[in-house]
């Protein structure tokens, strides 16, 4: 059976949808129509591709990690190098797409939520590029943890608005961005950074990020003459994972593994593993797996990686999980940190702490597979931004 | 005929408009909420919206966000709110609307919710993040119980969409008078009047106006335009400022009476 989702109301099976207040519905319908037109419009696609190539620096390499393969002693490891994109992560693929769409729709102001600051930086970047006003909502707690990215956004001309409501992290930043969007819905385009939120965002973000999987599929066919046995990617909201997975969805020989943040361990309750340890609920406009208590109140997520620190997950991942099309696992903070060191020392590539989760799971998977198997890992971002956290964990004081 | 429908008919016959007060259940605690409901009923409030606190209230401004947080810290649950409503229902016939986000209901179970809400004496539900496109999954259960499904319309809602919304509404239409979250902007009477004319053309259901109305003077202004006026954030804020005072309930009754007078034209 071929998977072609969502349906025309944005549902992926029982997941997804548009659970928002009426004030936003007209804006979502307008966005959906504008996106549908753009998706069919060759000139839009051409423009998007040209920015991906000449501005973001695509295509990104599919790198055979010989040292890592040797270390794991099993399957052949390929890294899809999204860390080599402009701004250092896959996030730019999506913000370029949405900013081009915003420009088409005549919106001169964009807003975004951000956790680690990567999506905020990617949004501020395209706002600078296209001469748009930009406001980024960021939890006060995250602002403290991610100082350098806050400064980057400000230099790019964005206003960074601290969010102190709730727990002052990513979910609250998203709440606040939605509130601000409601208040200025007529002139503002909300650039959501992941495959979550109300329809059409999960579909639109997936489509913009699918360039990752399309390239990887072409590249692996060229290098190995066949499709990979496994795709492995980290999942917070799930945009890099869906970007990699989606073009392979109808290739039954390729298994997909989404790696959630296990934090201090699932048993401790301090994690961000929505699919592995959550229940179905409704948050931020879509139905999906959530970390929540038995009364439907959303719980805080915990992860060493601010980019995975989200209590929900994109609805299409929930759907892939329910269908059994992809498998979802988790690794702990400590495992991710060890994987960060492993990739840094063995390949000279410093991964983002988010991407280190994918490496950590591959470290468990690869040794169980024979040497003729192939694993493609999405290296979603580079790790420079995580120096503070790594130093803190290693008890090293940075100047 | 539902209690809500009956109330609007009675008011119309008397030449009055409905005063609808919103309060977050469990802020400062459920015991106080229970006493408040009875006090407000006696003071002449026509309809009550009882807010179910949610951790991520994306349509609410700071006042109601904070009230929800305070209530959740007290351990307020939907189960406890329904029990409290069942108690007050024995002694009052004031129409009660549960004002909530969808997740607490969804997790409670839609079918179970419909049954328990009916049993407790809930007259209507207003689920902020359940637009007509998604509402069937709940209404499959609440409609057969005769629970009114109150829907929102906004200044951004165009005529075509308005048709669709009013077709599926019961009880009354809640017109969001500002493009924004609760309690943050003051609505403009002219724009509201224009929208209300559009809504009236589309439906015979009563229309209440809310989101940003805070004073008796504003109540008077908007009561002239609509069938009812909702005070939410302003009242929630008032509760938070006065709930520790000795004669709190007496003050609440006076607060409600002043607003109610403004709905008698």
XYZ file of C-alpha atoms in Angstrom:
664
model
C 0.000 0.000 0.000
C 1.352 3.398 -0.957
C 1.319 6.030 1.731
C 0.059 9.400 0.523
C -0.971 11.564 3.393
C -2.458 13.788 4.661
C -6.100 13.783 3.514
C -7.604 17.080 2.390
C -8.260 18.181 5.972
C -4.740 17.502 7.101
C -5.278 14.153 8.808
C -2.687 11.405 8.836
C -4.999 8.569 9.854
C -6.285 9.679 13.269
C -3.400 12.132 13.687
C -2.819 15.717 12.548
C -5.757 17.974 11.767
C -6.422 21.594 12.615
C -7.273 22.063 16.271
C -7.111 25.838 16.566
C -9.347 28.710 17.607
C -11.587 30.178 14.922
C -9.470 33.339 14.710
C -6.701 31.272 13.075
C -8.807 29.052 10.837
C -9.185 31.569 8.016
C -5.413 32.163 8.068
C -4.704 28.431 7.909
C -7.105 27.987 5.020
C -5.489 30.913 3.206
C -2.063 29.406 3.842
C -3.182 25.974 2.691
C -4.522 27.370 -0.569
C -1.430 29.490 -1.155
C 0.800 26.506 -0.466
C -1.185 24.237 -2.754
C -0.838 26.753 -5.580
C 2.889 27.211 -4.925
C 3.510 23.463 -4.764
C 2.081 23.113 -8.275
C 3.779 26.209 -9.615
C 6.984 25.460 -11.491
C 8.352 28.961 -11.051
C 7.995 28.674 -7.266
C 9.715 25.296 -7.221
C 12.470 26.602 -9.465
C 13.017 29.604 -7.228
C 13.060 27.383 -4.126
C 15.584 25.006 -5.707
C 17.797 27.852 -6.759
C 17.952 29.267 -3.222
C 18.621 25.789 -1.838
C 21.528 25.433 -4.222
C 23.139 28.849 -4.303
C 22.210 30.175 -0.875
C 21.977 27.146 1.429
C 24.734 25.311 -0.433
C 22.902 22.165 -1.504
C 23.225 19.434 -2.377
C 24.775 18.278 0.856
C 27.171 15.318 0.660
C 26.320 11.746 1.569
C 29.554 10.850 3.297
C 30.762 7.302 3.834
C 32.079 7.323 7.416
C 34.822 4.701 7.105
C 36.269 5.198 10.585
C 32.906 5.040 12.264
C 31.991 1.944 10.234
C 35.258 0.346 11.354
C 34.602 1.272 14.991
C 31.082 -0.154 14.969
C 32.315 -3.278 13.184
C 29.079 -3.950 11.308
C 26.895 -2.142 8.788
C 28.322 0.515 6.478
C 27.598 3.977 7.858
C 26.707 6.940 5.650
C 26.130 10.434 7.006
C 23.785 12.825 5.242
C 25.653 16.049 5.924
C 22.897 18.564 6.714
C 25.383 20.196 9.078
C 27.088 21.641 6.009
C 24.110 23.799 5.088
C 24.278 27.557 5.541
C 23.486 28.337 9.217
C 24.669 24.866 10.181
C 21.559 22.709 10.113
C 18.702 21.419 7.986
C 16.398 24.150 9.332
C 17.270 26.514 6.470
C 15.591 24.198 3.902
C 12.243 24.892 5.517
C 12.665 28.570 6.339
C 13.668 29.327 2.742
C 10.529 27.583 1.522
C 8.229 29.321 3.970
C 9.798 32.756 3.474
C 9.383 32.437 -0.295
C 5.756 31.518 0.290
C 5.309 34.428 2.722
C 6.714 36.762 0.079
C 4.252 35.402 -2.493
C 1.408 35.979 -0.066
C 2.500 39.577 0.398
C 3.371 39.197 4.090
C 6.154 41.475 5.201
C 6.502 40.230 8.732
C 7.453 36.759 9.933
C 7.389 35.273 13.412
C 8.868 32.023 14.678
C 9.280 29.968 17.815
C 12.616 28.495 18.713
C 14.073 26.183 21.334
C 17.795 25.819 20.778
C 17.761 28.844 18.536
C 18.575 26.999 15.295
C 15.165 27.558 13.742
C 15.185 31.123 15.085
C 18.525 31.778 13.422
C 17.352 30.141 10.186
C 14.212 32.305 10.198
C 16.107 35.504 11.065
C 18.498 34.651 8.233
C 15.837 34.411 5.542
C 14.075 37.483 6.952
C 17.327 39.409 6.464
C 17.670 37.946 2.983
C 14.160 38.915 1.888
C 13.942 42.190 3.818
C 11.212 41.074 6.185
C 10.524 42.119 9.739
C 11.183 39.205 12.103
C 10.208 38.417 15.681
C 11.366 35.227 17.367
C 9.735 33.840 20.514
C 12.056 31.985 22.787
C 11.608 30.642 26.295
C 13.425 32.738 28.902
C 15.093 29.561 30.132
C 16.335 28.715 26.613
C 17.585 32.270 26.104
C 19.805 31.743 29.105
C 21.012 28.345 27.797
C 21.608 29.444 24.183
C 23.153 32.900 24.472
C 25.241 32.794 21.248
C 22.218 32.007 19.080
C 20.267 34.845 20.675
C 23.055 37.203 19.695
C 23.133 35.795 16.160
C 19.410 36.426 15.741
C 19.769 39.978 16.992
C 22.636 40.670 14.606
C 20.458 39.393 11.780
C 17.944 42.071 12.710
C 15.357 39.969 14.517
C 13.609 40.897 17.736
C 13.956 38.106 20.252
C 11.010 38.105 22.641
C 11.513 36.184 25.884
C 8.619 33.962 26.905
C 8.160 33.580 30.641
C 4.778 31.853 30.680
C 4.406 28.173 31.569
C 7.799 26.521 31.820
C 9.586 29.125 29.648
C 10.797 26.578 27.061
C 10.003 25.582 23.467
C 6.355 24.578 23.986
C 5.647 27.908 25.667
C 7.471 29.757 22.909
C 5.161 28.021 20.444
C 2.108 28.921 22.551
C 3.209 32.546 22.535
C 3.950 32.585 18.810
C 0.430 31.251 18.176
C -1.037 33.965 20.422
C 0.913 36.655 18.604
C -0.113 35.218 15.283
C -3.762 35.419 16.360
C -3.225 39.060 17.257
C -1.574 40.039 13.955
C -2.833 37.380 11.642
C -3.550 39.791 8.804
C 0.021 40.963 8.208
C 2.080 38.187 9.769
C 3.327 34.833 8.478
C 4.100 32.250 11.155
C 7.156 30.194 10.190
C 6.825 26.921 12.145
C 10.138 25.102 12.425
C 9.067 21.497 12.550
C 6.599 19.013 11.077
C 4.080 19.822 13.823
C 1.416 22.486 14.302
C -1.953 22.660 12.530
C -2.465 21.618 8.885
C -0.895 22.547 6.466
C 2.334 22.934 8.469
C 3.211 19.239 8.995
C 2.778 18.604 5.271
C 4.429 21.813 4.118
C 7.481 21.471 6.365
C 7.824 17.847 5.328
C 7.700 18.785 1.662
C 10.340 21.497 2.070
C 12.566 19.127 4.065
C 12.064 16.183 1.709
C 14.980 17.448 -0.332
C 17.114 15.626 2.282
C 15.659 12.225 1.449
C 15.424 12.817 -2.290
C 19.118 13.650 -2.451
C 20.092 10.815 -0.108
C 18.124 8.294 -2.164
C 19.769 9.398 -5.391
C 23.213 9.529 -3.767
C 23.074 6.082 -2.174
C 21.830 4.531 -5.414
C 24.819 6.059 -7.154
C 27.339 5.026 -4.499
C 26.038 1.585 -3.584
C 23.722 0.722 -6.443
C 20.935 -0.053 -4.012
C 18.740 1.422 -1.329
C 19.864 1.495 2.306
C 18.662 -1.069 4.845
C 18.128 1.522 7.557
C 17.540 5.243 7.874
C 18.282 6.687 11.295
C 17.416 10.230 12.409
C 16.712 12.065 15.624
C 13.126 13.095 16.355
C 12.015 16.045 18.425
C 9.222 17.547 16.355
C 10.729 15.427 13.619
C 11.501 17.653 10.636
C 14.932 16.277 9.714
C 13.699 12.709 10.200
C 10.589 13.229 8.089
C 12.686 15.025 5.474
C 14.903 11.946 5.203
C 12.178 9.294 5.600
C 9.441 10.602 3.372
C 10.997 9.938 -0.076
C 11.692 6.342 1.063
C 8.188 5.687 2.414
C 7.242 3.394 -0.439
C 10.534 1.448 -0.403
C 9.728 -1.582 1.766
C 13.360 -2.754 1.815
C 14.367 0.377 3.739
C 13.566 0.396 7.466
C 13.271 3.710 9.284
C 14.233 4.462 12.844
C 13.367 7.692 14.644
C 15.473 8.331 17.713
C 13.779 10.255 20.497
C 15.478 11.966 23.400
C 15.526 9.614 26.374
C 16.854 12.337 28.672
C 17.858 10.878 31.984
C 16.115 7.621 31.092
C 12.480 6.815 30.300
C 11.955 5.333 33.767
C 12.886 8.626 35.448
C 10.096 10.478 33.652
C 12.679 13.099 32.635
C 12.767 12.672 28.850
C 11.276 13.908 25.585
C 10.233 10.555 24.113
C 6.663 11.364 23.055
C 6.096 8.295 20.896
C 8.074 5.830 23.021
C 6.489 6.905 26.308
C 3.568 9.280 25.628
C -0.141 9.026 24.822
C -2.272 10.477 22.046
C -3.524 13.993 22.666
C -4.030 17.406 21.076
C -1.486 20.216 21.328
C -0.456 23.110 19.094
C -3.181 22.439 16.600
C -2.646 18.738 15.899
C -3.446 15.338 17.306
C -0.349 13.335 18.043
C 1.627 11.539 20.744
C 2.241 13.813 23.729
C 3.920 13.784 27.083
C 0.970 14.422 29.364
C -0.548 13.422 32.654
C -3.702 11.328 32.930
C -5.834 14.483 32.968
C -4.549 15.720 29.626
C -2.215 18.382 31.006
C 0.974 18.589 28.975
C 4.155 17.712 30.828
C 7.586 19.256 30.446
C 10.091 17.527 28.234
C 13.685 16.997 29.349
C 16.675 16.605 27.085
C 20.308 17.605 26.957
C 19.474 18.807 23.474
C 17.306 21.926 23.415
C 16.185 21.057 19.873
C 14.580 17.803 21.039
C 13.124 19.311 24.209
C 9.505 19.216 23.027
C 6.582 17.275 24.557
C 4.931 16.520 21.208
C 5.986 15.083 17.859
C 4.933 15.646 14.267
C 1.631 13.858 13.500
C 3.038 12.011 10.494
C 5.586 10.337 12.770
C 2.715 9.254 15.009
C 1.083 7.871 11.886
C 4.240 6.068 10.740
C 4.484 4.605 14.236
C 0.849 3.465 14.239
C 1.263 1.948 10.760
C 4.515 0.291 11.740
C 6.219 2.043 8.817
C 8.886 3.481 11.103
C 10.195 2.366 14.439
C 10.783 4.808 17.298
C 13.415 4.287 19.954
C 15.180 6.484 22.475
C 18.702 7.109 23.719
C 19.719 8.915 26.894
C 21.570 12.204 27.387
C 24.699 10.280 28.368
C 24.560 8.034 25.310
C 24.138 11.098 23.087
C 27.089 12.798 24.743
C 29.265 9.719 24.220
C 28.202 9.624 20.563
C 29.068 13.305 20.226
C 32.613 12.521 21.387
C 32.835 9.401 19.247
C 31.973 11.167 15.993
C 34.164 14.136 16.858
C 37.243 12.026 17.562
C 36.759 9.327 14.926
C 35.661 11.405 11.933
C 36.549 14.968 12.902
C 32.878 15.920 12.617
C 31.271 17.619 15.564
C 27.532 16.847 15.480
C 24.757 18.875 17.021
C 23.619 17.251 20.257
C 20.321 16.489 18.476
C 22.080 14.587 15.685
C 24.276 12.834 18.256
C 21.128 10.963 19.337
C 20.947 9.369 15.884
C 24.640 8.450 16.018
C 24.116 6.923 19.488
C 21.389 4.633 18.218
C 23.409 3.670 15.146
C 26.190 2.684 17.538
C 23.823 0.084 18.986
C 22.302 -1.012 15.697
C 25.328 -1.263 13.392
C 27.272 -3.938 15.320
C 24.225 -6.264 15.159
C 24.207 -6.093 11.355
C 26.470 -7.760 8.814
C 29.051 -5.731 6.908
C 27.017 -5.703 3.714
C 24.164 -3.756 5.309
C 23.849 -0.002 4.877
C 22.721 2.613 7.393
C 22.104 6.228 6.386
C 22.129 8.639 9.333
C 20.824 12.176 9.095
C 23.483 14.433 10.550
C 20.982 17.231 10.968
C 23.262 19.940 12.322
C 26.700 20.900 13.505
C 27.694 21.010 17.142
C 29.334 24.405 17.606
C 26.243 25.683 19.369
C 26.537 22.924 21.960
C 30.024 23.752 23.210
C 28.617 25.230 26.403
C 26.628 22.122 27.258
C 29.443 19.732 26.386
C 31.928 21.744 28.439
C 29.521 21.809 31.363
C 29.063 18.028 31.181
C 32.810 17.495 30.975
C 33.247 19.969 33.812
C 35.487 22.160 31.681
C 35.255 25.920 32.103
C 35.103 27.848 28.815
C 36.713 31.308 28.758
C -35.702 23.453 24.998
C -32.258 23.787 26.576
C -31.676 25.976 29.630
C -29.557 28.282 27.476
C -32.240 28.714 24.849
C -34.852 29.263 27.522
C -32.727 31.889 29.232
C -32.291 33.920 26.045
C -36.042 33.765 25.386
C -36.877 34.967 28.872
C -34.412 37.828 28.615
C -35.775 38.859 25.254
C -39.285 39.002 26.655
C -38.017 41.256 29.450
C -35.998 43.472 27.122
C -32.708 42.482 28.703
C -29.458 41.142 27.373
C -27.552 38.228 28.880
C -24.721 38.876 31.293
C -22.314 35.983 30.904
C -19.423 35.673 33.323
C -16.370 33.488 32.781
C -14.314 32.128 35.637
C -11.541 29.569 35.753
C -12.633 26.611 37.867
C -10.314 25.989 40.800
C -8.898 29.506 40.972
C -8.259 30.100 43.839
C -9.820 26.679 44.641
C -12.874 24.631 43.685
C -14.649 25.342 46.956
C -14.528 29.068 46.213
C -15.649 28.438 42.620
C -18.662 26.552 43.960
C -19.612 29.362 46.318
C -19.039 31.926 43.578
C -21.387 30.156 41.177
C -24.223 30.274 43.713
C -23.476 33.884 44.649
C -23.384 35.005 41.022
C -26.617 33.188 40.273
C -28.363 35.019 43.106
C -26.832 38.333 42.006
C -28.564 38.001 38.663
C -25.855 36.685 36.324
C -27.632 34.997 33.439
C -25.157 32.397 32.175
C -21.849 31.103 33.557
C -18.865 29.932 31.595
C -16.813 27.610 33.745
C -13.252 27.413 32.466
C -11.461 24.070 32.619
C -7.771 24.870 33.178
C -5.310 23.647 30.526
C -1.524 23.723 30.601
C -1.211 25.334 27.149
C -4.023 27.832 26.619
C -3.018 29.295 23.240
C -6.119 31.473 22.841
C -5.777 33.138 26.235
C -3.950 36.219 27.389
C -1.813 36.433 30.537
C -4.680 36.815 33.037
C -6.429 33.555 32.183
C -3.101 31.774 31.578
C -2.055 32.572 35.120
C -5.438 31.598 36.544
C -5.129 28.222 34.782
C -1.649 27.718 36.217
C -2.853 28.564 39.735
C -5.765 26.186 39.365
C -3.605 23.348 38.048
C -1.170 23.800 40.927
C -4.153 23.195 43.227
C -4.692 19.907 41.405
C -7.945 20.840 39.633
C -9.173 18.174 37.214
C -12.090 17.853 34.825
C -13.452 15.058 37.025
C -13.482 17.317 40.082
C -15.056 20.171 38.120
C -17.886 17.946 36.908
C -18.499 16.762 40.471
C -18.626 20.357 41.673
C -21.109 21.262 38.929
C -23.267 18.286 39.894
C -23.421 19.681 43.437
C -24.409 23.207 42.436
C -26.876 21.882 39.892
C -28.994 20.558 42.764
C -29.654 24.094 43.969
C -29.462 26.310 40.891
C -30.850 26.315 37.384
C -28.396 28.878 35.969
C -27.195 27.740 32.537
C -23.613 26.460 32.720
C -21.252 26.310 29.780
C -17.953 24.456 30.090
C -15.293 26.554 28.409
C -12.270 24.431 27.616
C -9.499 23.315 25.302
C -9.963 19.947 23.686
C -7.173 17.860 25.191
C -8.581 17.497 28.736
C -11.865 16.233 27.220
C -10.152 13.997 24.646
C -8.029 12.340 27.313
C -11.037 11.989 29.648
C -12.793 10.234 26.758
C -15.367 11.926 24.493
C -18.180 9.473 25.164
C -17.550 9.374 28.899
C -17.360 13.163 28.961
C -20.697 13.585 27.186
C -22.401 11.232 29.623
C -20.835 12.682 32.746
C -21.307 16.315 31.679
C -24.988 15.679 31.007
C -25.361 13.918 34.331
C -23.657 16.793 36.146
C -26.007 19.307 34.567
C -23.730 20.998 32.052
C -25.819 22.810 29.458
C -23.280 23.647 26.817
C -19.662 23.232 25.827
C -17.385 25.703 24.138
C -14.190 24.009 23.026
C -11.858 26.763 21.908
C -9.627 24.663 19.665
C -12.324 22.523 18.074
C -13.431 24.287 14.875
C -16.319 22.787 12.841
C -13.786 20.834 10.753
C -12.761 18.768 13.777
C -15.874 18.971 15.960
C -17.671 15.801 14.859
C -15.532 13.509 16.959
C -16.917 15.154 20.113
C -20.386 16.089 18.878
C -21.122 12.484 17.969
C -21.474 12.076 21.720
C -22.531 15.479 23.071
C -25.318 16.164 20.545
C -27.400 13.100 21.483
C -27.140 14.197 25.125
C -28.702 17.545 24.242
C -25.601 19.484 25.263
C -25.429 22.739 23.314
C -22.332 23.114 21.160
C -21.385 26.760 21.215
C -19.152 27.929 18.406
C -16.836 30.866 17.943
C -16.806 33.358 15.142
C -14.048 35.912 14.729
C -13.496 39.166 12.883
C -11.425 37.102 10.452
C -14.338 34.750 9.656
C -15.697 35.484 6.179
C -19.339 35.094 5.159
C -18.921 31.719 3.527
C -17.294 30.287 6.610
C -19.800 32.006 8.854
C -22.629 30.138 7.099
C -20.923 26.861 7.835
C -20.271 27.723 11.484
C -23.748 28.942 12.362
C -25.334 25.932 10.666
C -23.661 23.656 13.184
C -24.146 25.812 16.310
C -26.622 25.482 19.093
C -27.268 27.541 22.236
C -25.666 30.747 21.068
C -22.914 32.084 18.850
C -19.863 33.465 20.625
C -18.462 36.373 18.666
C -14.788 37.045 19.433
C -14.756 40.804 19.246
C -11.015 41.290 18.821
C -8.389 39.729 16.589
C -6.307 38.518 19.477
C -6.251 36.475 22.656
C -8.521 36.987 25.664
C -8.339 40.172 27.667
C -5.603 42.015 25.812
C -7.263 44.513 23.488
C -10.342 46.645 23.689
C -12.866 45.822 20.971
C -14.019 48.490 18.549
C -17.768 48.920 18.644
C -18.028 49.888 14.993
C -16.222 46.827 13.663
C -18.161 44.634 16.079
C -21.461 46.138 14.960
C -20.575 45.410 11.342
C -19.692 41.791 12.122
C -22.761 41.332 14.301
C -24.967 42.440 11.419
C -23.319 39.778 9.260
C -23.908 37.130 11.912
C -27.541 38.150 12.393
C -28.103 37.812 8.681
C -26.773 34.275 8.824
C -28.611 32.970 11.883
C -31.470 33.422 14.327
C -29.423 32.081 17.222
C -28.576 34.549 20.005
C -25.129 36.136 19.690
C -22.866 36.929 22.635
C -19.821 39.186 22.410
C -16.613 38.608 24.349
C -12.756 38.729 24.489
C -11.745 42.157 25.759
C -14.857 43.578 27.405
C -14.096 44.628 30.969
C -16.198 47.514 32.290
C -19.874 48.221 32.901
C -19.688 51.021 30.343
C -18.420 48.574 27.710
C -21.088 46.071 28.717
C -23.722 48.737 28.093
C -22.231 49.606 24.712
C -22.036 46.007 23.489
C -25.316 44.910 25.084
C -26.974 47.352 22.719
C -25.484 45.455 19.776
C -25.722 41.798 20.824
C -27.892 39.389 22.806
C -25.301 38.856 25.483
C -21.979 40.104 26.740
C -19.169 37.963 28.175
C -16.784 39.238 30.824
C -13.805 36.940 31.262
C -10.304 38.211 31.960
C -11.516 41.273 33.838
C -13.536 39.113 36.227
C -10.748 36.536 36.615
C -8.382 39.359 37.479
C -10.894 40.816 39.910
C -11.208 37.427 41.620
C -7.433 37.126 41.985
C -7.248 40.581 43.593
C -10.118 40.135 46.032
C -10.509 36.439 46.802
C -8.585 36.648 50.052
C -10.811 39.361 51.489
C -13.344 38.639 54.227
C -16.426 39.873 52.401
C -15.281 38.507 49.022
C -18.611 36.889 48.099
C -20.528 40.001 49.045
C -18.202 42.066 46.861
C -18.587 39.560 44.024
C -22.369 39.917 44.215
C -22.054 43.713 44.040
C -19.600 43.407 41.106
C -22.062 41.179 39.229
C -25.073 43.360 39.990
C -23.364 46.444 38.603
C -22.579 44.613 35.360
C -26.063 43.115 35.183
C -27.633 46.555 35.412
C -25.682 47.523 32.330
C -27.461 44.796 30.347
C -30.909 46.177 31.089
C -31.441 48.611 28.307
